[in-house]
Short mmCIF file of C-alpha atoms in Angstrom, two decimals:
data_model
loop_
_atom_site.label_atom_id
_atom_site.label_comp_id
_atom_site.label_asym_id
_atom_site.label_seq_id
_atom_site.Cartn_x
_atom_site.Cartn_y
_atom_site.Cartn_z
CA MET A 1 16.27 -3.47 0.08
CA ALA A 2 18.46 -1.57 2.57
CA SER A 3 21.69 -3.40 1.90
CA VAL A 4 22.90 -1.10 -0.92
CA PRO A 5 22.62 2.23 0.85
CA LEU A 6 24.15 0.74 3.95
CA LEU A 7 27.07 -0.61 2.06
CA ALA A 8 27.39 2.70 0.43
CA ALA A 9 27.40 4.69 3.65
CA LEU A 10 29.99 2.22 5.37
CA GLY A 11 32.27 2.66 2.17
CA LEU A 12 32.07 6.41 2.33
CA MET A 13 32.66 6.66 6.12
CA TYR A 14 35.62 4.30 5.60
CA ALA A 15 37.08 6.51 2.81
CA LEU A 16 36.71 9.66 4.97
CA ARG A 17 38.28 8.11 7.88
CA ALA A 18 41.33 6.86 5.97
CA CYS A 19 41.87 10.12 3.95
CA LEU A 20 40.48 13.12 6.09
CA TRP A 21 39.71 11.94 9.78
CA PRO A 22 42.31 9.47 10.89
CA HIS A 23 41.56 10.23 14.54
CA LEU A 24 37.85 9.09 14.10
CA SER A 25 37.18 6.27 16.41
CA LEU A 26 35.36 3.15 15.39
CA THR A 27 32.27 4.03 17.43
CA GLY A 28 31.97 7.52 15.69
CA LEU A 29 32.50 5.65 12.41
CA VAL A 30 29.47 3.20 12.99
CA ALA A 31 27.35 5.97 14.29
CA ALA A 32 27.95 8.32 11.25
CA ALA A 33 27.40 5.24 8.99
CA VAL A 34 24.10 4.58 10.61
CA LEU A 35 22.92 8.25 10.34
CA LEU A 36 24.06 8.38 6.69
CA HIS A 37 22.29 5.08 6.04
CA SER A 38 18.97 6.43 7.46
CA ALA A 39 19.24 9.65 5.26
CA LEU A 40 19.89 7.52 2.10
CA LEU A 41 17.17 5.04 2.88
CA ASP A 42 14.58 7.79 3.51
CA GLY A 43 15.87 10.21 0.85
CA TRP A 44 17.18 9.75 -2.73
CA TRP A 45 17.54 5.98 -2.58
CA LEU A 46 13.81 5.18 -2.11
CA ARG A 47 12.84 7.97 -4.63
CA TRP A 48 15.12 6.50 -7.12
CA ARG A 49 13.53 3.13 -6.55
CA VAL A 50 10.01 4.51 -6.91
CA MET A 51 10.74 6.52 -10.11
CA ARG A 52 12.63 3.59 -11.58
CA TYR A 53 9.58 1.42 -11.56
CA ALA A 54 7.07 4.19 -12.27
CA LEU A 55 5.76 4.17 -15.84
CA PRO A 56 4.97 7.42 -17.98
CA ARG A 57 1.59 5.86 -18.81
CA PRO A 58 -1.17 6.66 -16.35
CA SER A 59 -2.45 4.00 -14.26
CA PRO A 60 -6.07 2.71 -14.86
CA PHE A 61 -6.70 2.90 -11.16
CA LYS A 62 -6.07 6.56 -10.90
CA GLY A 63 -8.69 8.30 -8.80
CA LYS A 64 -10.03 5.02 -7.41
CA ALA A 65 -10.22 4.09 -3.77
CA PHE A 66 -8.02 1.48 -2.32
CA PHE A 67 -8.35 -0.69 0.74
CA VAL A 68 -4.84 -1.80 2.01
CA LEU A 69 -4.46 -4.76 4.38
CA ILE A 70 -1.07 -5.01 6.04
CA ASP A 71 0.08 -8.28 7.65
CA ALA A 72 2.31 -7.55 10.66
CA ALA A 73 2.18 -11.10 12.15
CA GLY A 74 5.70 -12.17 11.58
CA CYS A 75 7.62 -8.86 12.13
CA PRO A 76 5.52 -5.94 13.40
CA CYS A 77 7.69 -3.38 11.36
CA HIS A 78 8.11 -5.40 8.14
CA GLY A 79 4.67 -5.03 6.81
CA ARG A 80 4.49 -1.37 7.69
CA ARG A 81 7.97 -0.85 6.35
CA VAL A 82 7.03 -2.30 2.78
CA TYR A 83 3.81 -0.14 2.93
CA ASN A 84 5.63 3.13 3.83
CA THR A 85 8.61 2.71 1.60
CA CYS A 86 7.14 1.03 -1.46
CA VAL A 87 3.32 0.86 -1.63
CA ARG A 88 2.30 4.24 -0.43
CA PRO A 89 5.02 6.25 -2.65
CA MET A 90 4.01 4.20 -5.76
CA LEU A 91 0.27 4.73 -5.11
CA ALA A 92 0.81 8.46 -4.78
CA GLU A 93 3.08 8.47 -7.95
CA ALA A 94 0.27 6.70 -9.89
CA GLY A 95 -2.25 9.32 -8.72
CA ILE A 96 -4.07 7.05 -6.27
CA LEU A 97 -4.68 9.17 -3.09
CA GLN A 98 -7.88 7.59 -1.52
CA THR A 99 -6.52 4.91 0.55
CA THR A 100 -7.63 3.21 3.68
CA TYR A 101 -5.30 0.67 5.49
CA ALA A 102 -5.70 -1.80 8.20
CA VAL A 103 -2.95 -3.63 10.05
CA THR A 104 -3.47 -7.19 11.33
CA LYS A 105 -1.40 -9.29 13.61
CA GLY A 106 -2.61 -12.87 13.02
CA PRO A 107 -4.87 -15.09 11.10
CA ARG A 108 -7.88 -14.30 13.33
CA GLN A 109 -7.52 -10.57 12.72
CA THR A 110 -7.18 -10.95 8.96
CA MET A 111 -10.25 -13.04 8.86
CA ASP A 112 -12.28 -10.61 10.96
CA ALA A 113 -11.09 -7.70 8.75
CA ALA A 114 -12.36 -9.62 5.60
CA ARG A 115 -15.68 -10.52 7.41
CA GLU A 116 -16.48 -7.21 9.06
CA LEU A 117 -15.29 -4.51 6.72
CA SER A 118 -17.69 -2.84 4.19
CA PHE A 119 -16.04 -3.09 0.74
CA ASP A 120 -18.49 -0.91 -0.95
CA GLU A 121 -16.49 2.08 -0.34
CA PHE A 122 -13.46 0.72 -2.18
CA SER A 123 -12.70 -0.18 -5.73
CA VAL A 124 -9.48 -2.44 -5.23
CA ILE A 125 -8.32 -4.51 -2.38
CA LEU A 126 -4.44 -4.50 -1.78
CA VAL A 127 -2.92 -7.11 0.39
CA VAL A 128 0.61 -6.65 1.69
CA GLY A 129 1.57 -9.94 3.01
CA GLY A 130 2.40 -13.50 1.91
CA ASP A 131 0.51 -16.66 0.95
CA SER A 132 -1.06 -17.43 4.20
CA THR A 133 -2.35 -13.77 4.41
CA VAL A 134 -4.20 -14.17 1.15
CA HIS A 135 -5.58 -17.65 2.41
CA HIS A 136 -6.94 -16.08 5.72
CA PHE A 137 -8.40 -13.33 3.80
CA LEU A 138 -10.20 -15.49 1.57
CA THR A 139 -11.36 -17.61 4.44
CA GLY A 140 -12.86 -14.65 6.18
CA LEU A 141 -14.46 -13.42 2.85
CA ALA A 142 -16.28 -16.73 2.28
CA ALA A 143 -17.63 -16.56 5.75
CA ARG A 144 -19.28 -13.17 5.23
CA SER A 145 -23.09 -12.96 5.74
CA ASP A 146 -23.66 -11.13 2.45
CA MET A 147 -22.17 -14.08 0.38
CA SER A 148 -25.24 -15.66 -1.40
CA ALA A 149 -25.93 -19.03 -0.06
CA GLU A 150 -27.98 -19.97 -3.20
CA CYS A 151 -25.19 -19.88 -5.68
CA GLY A 152 -22.48 -21.13 -3.12
CA PRO A 153 -19.21 -19.28 -1.92
CA SER A 154 -17.58 -20.02 -5.42
CA GLN A 155 -19.94 -17.87 -7.54
CA ALA A 156 -20.31 -15.22 -4.82
CA ILE A 157 -16.57 -14.74 -4.40
CA ARG A 158 -16.02 -14.82 -8.03
CA HIS A 159 -18.68 -12.08 -8.49
CA PHE A 160 -17.04 -10.19 -5.70
CA PHE A 161 -13.64 -10.07 -7.32
CA ARG A 162 -15.26 -8.82 -10.50
CA GLN A 163 -16.30 -5.63 -8.69
CA HIS A 164 -13.33 -5.48 -6.33
CA PRO A 165 -10.10 -6.79 -7.92
CA LEU A 166 -7.48 -8.12 -5.37
CA ALA A 167 -3.89 -7.29 -5.62
CA VAL A 168 -0.98 -8.85 -3.63
CA VAL A 169 2.31 -7.14 -2.83
CA PRO A 170 4.77 -9.61 -1.36
CA CYS A 171 6.04 -9.02 2.27
CA GLY A 172 9.01 -11.35 2.46
CA PRO A 173 9.06 -14.68 0.49
CA CYS A 174 5.96 -15.27 -1.50
CA ARG A 175 5.47 -18.32 -3.79
CA LEU A 176 2.43 -16.68 -5.48
CA SER A 177 4.52 -13.63 -6.45
CA ARG A 178 7.25 -15.70 -7.82
CA LEU A 179 4.83 -17.85 -9.75
CA LEU A 180 3.06 -15.04 -11.46
CA TRP A 181 5.70 -12.34 -11.76
CA GLY A 182 9.07 -14.25 -11.38
CA THR A 183 10.13 -11.93 -8.59
CA SER A 184 9.27 -11.14 -4.86
CA ASP A 185 10.59 -7.55 -5.18
CA PRO A 186 7.67 -5.36 -3.85
CA PHE A 187 8.65 -2.57 -6.23
CA ALA A 188 8.46 -4.50 -9.44
CA VAL A 189 5.24 -6.27 -8.29
CA THR A 190 3.60 -2.87 -7.38
CA GLN A 191 4.61 -1.39 -10.66
CA ARG A 192 3.07 -4.25 -12.68
CA LEU A 193 -0.08 -4.38 -10.50
CA LEU A 194 -0.80 -0.64 -10.79
CA HIS A 195 -0.39 -0.62 -14.61
CA ALA A 196 -2.48 -3.70 -15.36
CA GLN A 197 -5.91 -3.69 -16.83
CA SER A 198 -8.59 -2.49 -14.44
CA GLN A 199 -10.29 -5.79 -14.17
CA GLY A 200 -6.96 -7.76 -14.36
CA VAL A 201 -5.18 -7.51 -11.04
CA ASP A 202 -4.26 -11.00 -9.62
CA ALA A 203 -8.02 -12.14 -9.88
CA LEU A 204 -8.63 -14.94 -7.42
CA GLU A 205 -11.12 -17.90 -8.10
CA VAL A 206 -12.67 -20.21 -5.32
CA LYS A 207 -14.16 -23.45 -6.29
CA ASP A 208 -15.75 -26.17 -4.26
CA GLY A 209 -14.47 -29.66 -4.73
CA PRO A 210 -11.79 -32.23 -3.57
CA ARG A 211 -9.23 -31.33 -6.03
CA ASP A 212 -9.28 -27.54 -5.69
CA VAL A 213 -6.40 -26.61 -3.44
CA TYR A 214 -4.57 -23.29 -2.42
CA TRP A 215 -0.90 -24.18 -1.76
CA ASP A 216 -2.25 -27.01 0.85
CA HIS A 217 -4.22 -24.32 2.57
CA GLY A 218 -7.78 -25.85 2.15
CA LEU A 219 -10.36 -25.64 -0.76
CA PHE A 220 -8.98 -22.56 -2.49
CA ARG A 221 -7.09 -22.26 -5.81
CA TRP A 222 -5.11 -19.48 -7.44
CA GLY A 223 -5.93 -18.36 -10.82
CA GLU A 224 -4.14 -15.71 -12.97
CA LEU A 225 -6.53 -14.18 -15.36
CA ALA A 226 -4.75 -11.04 -16.40
CA THR A 227 -1.23 -9.52 -16.43
CA VAL A 228 0.69 -6.58 -17.20
CA ASP A 229 0.09 -3.87 -19.85
CA ALA A 230 2.18 -4.59 -22.63
CA CYS A 231 2.19 -1.19 -24.31
CA ALA A 232 4.40 0.27 -21.42
CA ALA A 233 7.05 -2.46 -21.93
CA GLN A 234 7.47 -2.17 -25.62
CA TRP A 235 10.58 -0.31 -27.08
CA PRO A 236 10.16 3.13 -28.60
CA SER A 237 7.89 3.36 -31.70
CA PHE A 238 10.55 4.89 -34.02
CA LEU A 239 12.49 1.44 -33.83
CA PRO A 240 11.60 -1.03 -36.43
CA ARG A 241 8.89 -3.52 -35.45
CA TRP A 242 11.14 -6.75 -35.79
CA LEU A 243 13.61 -4.92 -33.44
CA ARG A 244 10.92 -4.04 -30.88
CA CYS A 245 9.65 -7.55 -30.93
CA ALA A 246 13.01 -9.23 -30.59
CA PRO A 247 13.76 -8.94 -26.89
CA GLY A 248 10.37 -10.30 -25.85
CA LEU A 249 10.64 -13.11 -28.41
CA LEU A 250 14.01 -14.11 -27.27
CA TYR A 251 12.84 -14.01 -23.59
CA ALA A 252 9.76 -16.24 -24.29
CA CYS A 253 11.95 -18.74 -26.13
CA LEU A 254 14.68 -19.11 -23.56
CA VAL A 255 13.01 -18.91 -20.21
CA THR A 256 10.86 -21.98 -20.69
CA VAL A 257 11.88 -24.41 -17.79
CA GLN A 258 9.51 -27.25 -17.37
CA ALA A 259 7.74 -27.10 -13.93
CA SER A 260 7.34 -30.02 -11.54
CA GLY A 261 3.65 -29.22 -10.71
CA ARG A 262 0.61 -30.17 -12.77
CA LEU A 263 -1.38 -27.19 -13.96
CA SER A 264 -4.69 -26.92 -15.94
CA LEU A 265 -5.06 -24.17 -18.55
CA GLN A 266 -8.52 -22.82 -19.46
CA VAL A 267 -8.99 -21.11 -22.81
CA TRP A 268 -12.34 -19.70 -23.54
CA ASP A 269 -12.87 -19.58 -27.29
CA GLN A 270 -15.90 -17.57 -28.41
CA GLU A 271 -15.31 -17.99 -32.20
CA PRO A 272 -18.07 -20.04 -33.89
CA GLY A 273 -16.93 -23.50 -34.89
CA PRO A 274 -17.09 -27.06 -33.75
CA SER A 275 -13.84 -26.85 -31.77
CA GLY A 276 -15.24 -25.09 -28.69
CA PRO A 277 -13.22 -24.08 -25.60
CA SER A 278 -10.39 -26.25 -24.37
CA LEU A 279 -9.09 -27.56 -21.10
CA PHE A 280 -5.46 -28.72 -20.86
CA GLY A 281 -4.15 -30.78 -18.00
CA CYS A 282 -0.34 -30.35 -18.41
CA ARG A 283 3.03 -29.54 -16.90
CA LEU A 284 3.84 -25.82 -17.57
CA GLY A 285 7.21 -23.78 -17.27
CA ARG A 286 6.21 -20.30 -17.89
CA HIS A 287 2.42 -19.60 -18.17
CA TRP A 288 2.93 -15.94 -18.49
CA ALA A 289 4.59 -14.09 -21.23
CA PRO A 290 6.39 -10.90 -20.72
CA HIS A 291 4.60 -9.03 -23.40
CA SER A 292 0.96 -10.37 -23.05
CA LEU A 293 -2.46 -8.80 -22.40
CA LEU A 294 -4.87 -11.37 -20.95
CA ALA A 295 -8.59 -10.66 -20.60
CA ALA A 296 -9.97 -10.98 -17.18
CA HIS A 297 -13.04 -13.03 -16.20
CA PRO A 298 -15.03 -12.85 -19.46
CA GLU A 299 -18.67 -13.01 -18.38
CA THR A 300 -19.67 -15.50 -21.09
CA ALA A 301 -17.00 -17.90 -20.16
CA LEU A 302 -18.78 -19.07 -17.13
CA ASP A 303 -21.75 -20.34 -19.41
CA LEU A 304 -19.57 -22.21 -22.06
CA LYS A 305 -19.53 -26.18 -22.07
CA GLY A 306 -18.01 -28.78 -24.09
CA TRP A 307 -14.43 -28.90 -22.94
CA ARG A 308 -11.83 -30.83 -24.76
CA THR A 309 -8.77 -32.36 -22.99
CA MET A 310 -5.14 -32.50 -23.98
CA THR A 311 -2.76 -34.68 -21.87
CA GLY A 312 0.91 -34.82 -21.82
CA ASP A 313 4.06 -32.78 -20.77
CA PHE A 314 3.94 -29.26 -22.10
CA ARG A 315 7.01 -26.90 -22.24
CA THR A 316 5.34 -23.52 -21.96
CA VAL A 317 2.14 -21.47 -22.50
CA CYS A 318 2.34 -17.87 -23.83
CA GLY A 319 -0.40 -15.39 -24.49
CA TYR A 320 -0.11 -12.41 -26.84
CA SER A 321 -2.59 -9.54 -27.93
CA SER A 322 -2.21 -6.51 -29.86
CA PRO A 323 -4.42 -3.26 -30.04
CA LEU A 324 -5.63 -4.43 -33.50
CA GLN A 325 -7.23 -7.60 -32.13
CA GLU A 326 -9.76 -5.62 -30.16
CA GLY A 327 -9.89 -7.80 -27.09
CA TRP A 328 -8.98 -11.11 -28.70
CA MET A 329 -5.83 -12.83 -27.68
CA ASP A 330 -3.74 -15.60 -29.09
CA VAL A 331 -2.70 -18.55 -26.82
CA VAL A 332 0.34 -20.72 -27.85
CA VAL A 333 0.51 -24.06 -26.24
CA VAL A 334 3.99 -25.81 -26.74
CA ARG A 335 4.59 -29.50 -26.08
CA ALA A 336 7.63 -30.60 -24.24
CA GLY A 337 9.16 -32.29 -27.46
CA ALA A 338 9.10 -28.92 -29.52
CA ARG A 339 12.35 -27.39 -30.56
CA THR A 340 13.18 -23.79 -29.64
CA ALA A 341 13.44 -22.82 -33.29
CA GLU A 342 10.04 -24.16 -33.94
CA MET A 343 8.69 -22.28 -31.00
CA ALA A 344 10.52 -19.11 -32.05
CA TRP A 345 9.07 -19.32 -35.51
CA VAL A 346 5.47 -19.61 -34.37
CA LEU A 347 5.87 -16.66 -31.96
CA LEU A 348 7.46 -14.66 -34.74
CA LEU A 349 4.59 -15.37 -37.16
CA LEU A 350 1.95 -14.22 -34.35
CA ARG A 351 3.58 -10.93 -34.18
CA TRP A 352 2.33 -10.27 -37.67
CA GLY A 353 -0.95 -11.96 -37.29
CA TRP A 354 -0.14 -15.37 -38.78
CA ARG A 355 -1.08 -18.52 -36.86
CA TRP A 356 1.13 -21.52 -37.68
CA HIS A 357 0.23 -24.94 -36.21
CA SER A 358 2.33 -28.16 -35.89
CA PRO A 359 1.98 -31.47 -33.96
CA ARG A 360 4.00 -30.02 -31.00
CA VAL A 361 2.76 -26.33 -31.10
CA HIS A 362 -0.79 -25.31 -30.92
CA VAL A 363 -2.32 -21.78 -31.39
CA PHE A 364 -5.71 -20.72 -30.18
CA ARG A 365 -7.62 -17.71 -30.56
CA ALA A 366 -9.42 -16.84 -27.25
CA ARG A 367 -11.00 -14.11 -25.18
CA GLY A 368 -9.51 -15.01 -21.74
CA LEU A 369 -6.80 -17.21 -20.08
CA GLY A 370 -6.80 -18.84 -16.71
CA VAL A 371 -4.15 -20.86 -14.89
CA GLU A 372 -4.87 -22.88 -11.64
CA ASP A 373 -2.50 -25.05 -9.77
CA TRP A 374 -3.51 -28.75 -9.14
CA GLY A 375 -0.56 -29.70 -7.06
CA ASP A 376 2.03 -32.35 -8.01
CA PRO A 377 0.90 -34.99 -10.55
CA GLY A 378 -0.12 -38.22 -9.16
#
């Protein structure tokens, strides 16, 4: 993050030394470059980064209280630097001023923070850290005394995250961030998190059972139940509809690389009919479409039964929703043998409300979408 202003400072100092100050020593050049780098990093460079990822549309979390957990286990300054240079300015830019933060320096402190803090005072939980930080936070959360023993930790934590959505800003390499958003840039991730739906911020599920894993960190699994607000990512309204849909359509057709892990896709269908909800055990490449609105944790989805199963290799799964659908969304499941032109035709018809099926492409209308990692296929 600091490489661009540092190179700019060094280049400017070198030009000044060559043109104006030939008598400037190398020590003075380095000292001047460091001072200029600090000014650039704390000044216009960070402001430009914040304004670049700030969207004109107000955040649904404006005015709500945030609890920020900063992991400083690896490098004491890295987590705080991400918070001070990225998270705090972007929270202020989105109108979120009620923020309480805690700094932890190890797994034990992270679990203690989740077990002892009173979360009734906060609306959203924001974790600045990596995969292990989220795992330790969930471990401490499951050990809380207020978690109901009657329904088990799975239902208790699921109910907890409906009231307190959990967001994760990567602090260094983060596989969860790359899986969900395709990037580990904290600015891009924070922007997408702040402008998601109010109940759709990286919701986590926990379920008991031998097959539920959380990146080889115990009996936890990761579920993506909502994504980014699509309205802010669309092109200006004065452009024709086909031109505004073209970039997202092209991206969804080209960026579909088949993954090596096995995932299960849960689609909760609430329309009357004999088909019912569906469960897919499949290989997925891109389970998040750039222009999608996915509903988060439908209440009735927990009571639905009668799952169907589809087996085989799948190329991609996309979700699309428009304001005219009033909460419904279309889920497109594409098998590995489908052609790009066939997939593009299906997605193009969906933009105008037409659902076209084929033996290799399936379209379902649903209320919610969840994706979980089941590890490598056996």
